[in-house]
């Protein structure tokens, strides 16, 4: 779908939320079982748009370690540059 707008910097991390959900849903037998799905979300480990995500990290490194169910993404630096108003033509 064309929005005729410019892309948003946070698009990658927003999209990765859907990747996490898909990985968790694939790992459960019954997606309607909320407890199984909640546990599956805390076990997600995969490489996606934002790089490797590990919701079950047990690292002692304070830059990597996080509570179960939380994954740290690597920071990415970009420079936004205003595009043309009619970039699609």
Tab-separated table of C-alpha atoms in Angstrom:
chain	number	residue	atom	x	y	z
A	1	UNK	CA	0.000	0.000	0.000
A	2	UNK	CA	1.465	3.332	-1.015
A	3	UNK	CA	1.131	6.059	1.590
A	4	UNK	CA	3.008	8.711	-0.366
A	5	UNK	CA	4.880	9.392	2.851
A	6	UNK	CA	8.440	8.839	3.921
A	7	UNK	CA	9.571	5.842	5.884
A	8	UNK	CA	9.799	5.948	9.660
A	9	UNK	CA	13.091	5.260	11.444
A	10	UNK	CA	11.480	2.969	14.020
A	11	UNK	CA	9.953	0.723	11.364
A	12	UNK	CA	12.482	-2.086	11.918
A	13	UNK	CA	11.915	-2.392	15.653
A	14	UNK	CA	8.160	-2.110	15.187
A	15	UNK	CA	8.192	-4.853	12.547
A	16	UNK	CA	10.292	-7.070	14.801
A	17	UNK	CA	7.386	-7.174	17.280
A	18	UNK	CA	5.433	-9.077	14.635
A	19	UNK	CA	8.407	-11.375	14.046
A	20	UNK	CA	8.499	-12.193	17.766
A	21	UNK	CA	4.761	-12.902	17.777
A	22	UNK	CA	5.037	-15.212	14.757
A	23	UNK	CA	7.930	-17.139	16.322
A	24	UNK	CA	5.980	-17.618	19.556
A	25	UNK	CA	2.787	-18.653	17.748
A	26	UNK	CA	4.713	-21.204	15.672
A	27	UNK	CA	6.093	-22.828	18.805
A	28	UNK	CA	2.781	-23.562	20.547
A	29	UNK	CA	0.265	-26.277	19.711
A	30	UNK	CA	-2.784	-24.199	20.620
A	31	UNK	CA	-2.486	-20.442	19.974
A	32	UNK	CA	-5.621	-19.877	22.083
A	33	UNK	CA	-3.892	-21.183	25.218
A	34	UNK	CA	-2.772	-17.887	26.753
A	35	UNK	CA	-0.442	-19.442	29.334
A	36	UNK	CA	1.430	-21.502	26.730
A	37	UNK	CA	1.686	-18.482	24.460
A	38	UNK	CA	2.968	-16.268	27.300
A	39	UNK	CA	5.656	-18.849	28.088
A	40	UNK	CA	6.542	-19.176	24.400
A	41	UNK	CA	7.026	-15.415	24.131
A	42	UNK	CA	9.604	-15.603	26.918
A	43	UNK	CA	11.515	-18.358	25.068
A	44	UNK	CA	11.783	-16.668	21.653
A	45	UNK	CA	15.275	-16.768	20.181
A	46	UNK	CA	15.823	-15.960	16.507
A	47	UNK	CA	17.565	-13.723	13.990
A	48	UNK	CA	15.245	-11.156	12.472
A	49	UNK	CA	15.087	-7.673	11.041
A	50	UNK	CA	16.735	-6.155	14.123
A	51	UNK	CA	19.407	-8.844	14.307
A	52	UNK	CA	19.595	-11.619	16.873
A	53	UNK	CA	16.908	-11.496	19.564
A	54	UNK	CA	17.108	-13.751	22.601
A	55	UNK	CA	14.292	-13.460	25.132
A	56	UNK	CA	15.974	-16.051	27.364
A	57	UNK	CA	19.438	-14.561	27.679
A	58	UNK	CA	21.307	-15.519	30.834
A	59	UNK	CA	24.429	-13.489	30.125
A	60	UNK	CA	26.198	-11.865	33.062
A	61	UNK	CA	27.331	-9.017	30.798
A	62	UNK	CA	25.343	-5.941	31.948
A	63	UNK	CA	25.141	-4.688	28.353
A	64	UNK	CA	23.496	-7.928	27.223
A	65	UNK	CA	21.762	-9.305	30.307
A	66	UNK	CA	18.062	-8.696	30.693
A	67	UNK	CA	15.166	-10.276	32.573
A	68	UNK	CA	13.430	-13.203	30.893
A	69	UNK	CA	10.990	-12.052	28.250
A	70	UNK	CA	13.041	-9.023	27.250
A	71	UNK	CA	15.476	-8.909	24.336
A	72	UNK	CA	18.006	-6.186	23.706
A	73	UNK	CA	18.475	-5.012	20.134
A	74	UNK	CA	21.731	-3.566	18.868
A	75	UNK	CA	21.532	0.193	18.344
A	76	UNK	CA	21.671	1.312	14.747
A	77	UNK	CA	22.716	4.763	13.654
A	78	UNK	CA	21.166	6.352	10.624
A	79	UNK	CA	20.863	9.795	9.197
A	80	UNK	CA	17.443	10.860	8.004
A	81	UNK	CA	17.394	12.969	4.895
A	82	UNK	CA	14.266	14.609	3.635
A	83	UNK	CA	13.262	13.107	0.313
A	84	UNK	CA	11.414	14.500	-2.644
A	85	UNK	CA	7.686	15.040	-2.250
A	86	UNK	CA	7.037	12.879	-5.305
A	87	UNK	CA	9.630	10.128	-4.789
A	88	UNK	CA	7.330	7.528	-6.363
A	89	UNK	CA	7.177	9.160	-9.806
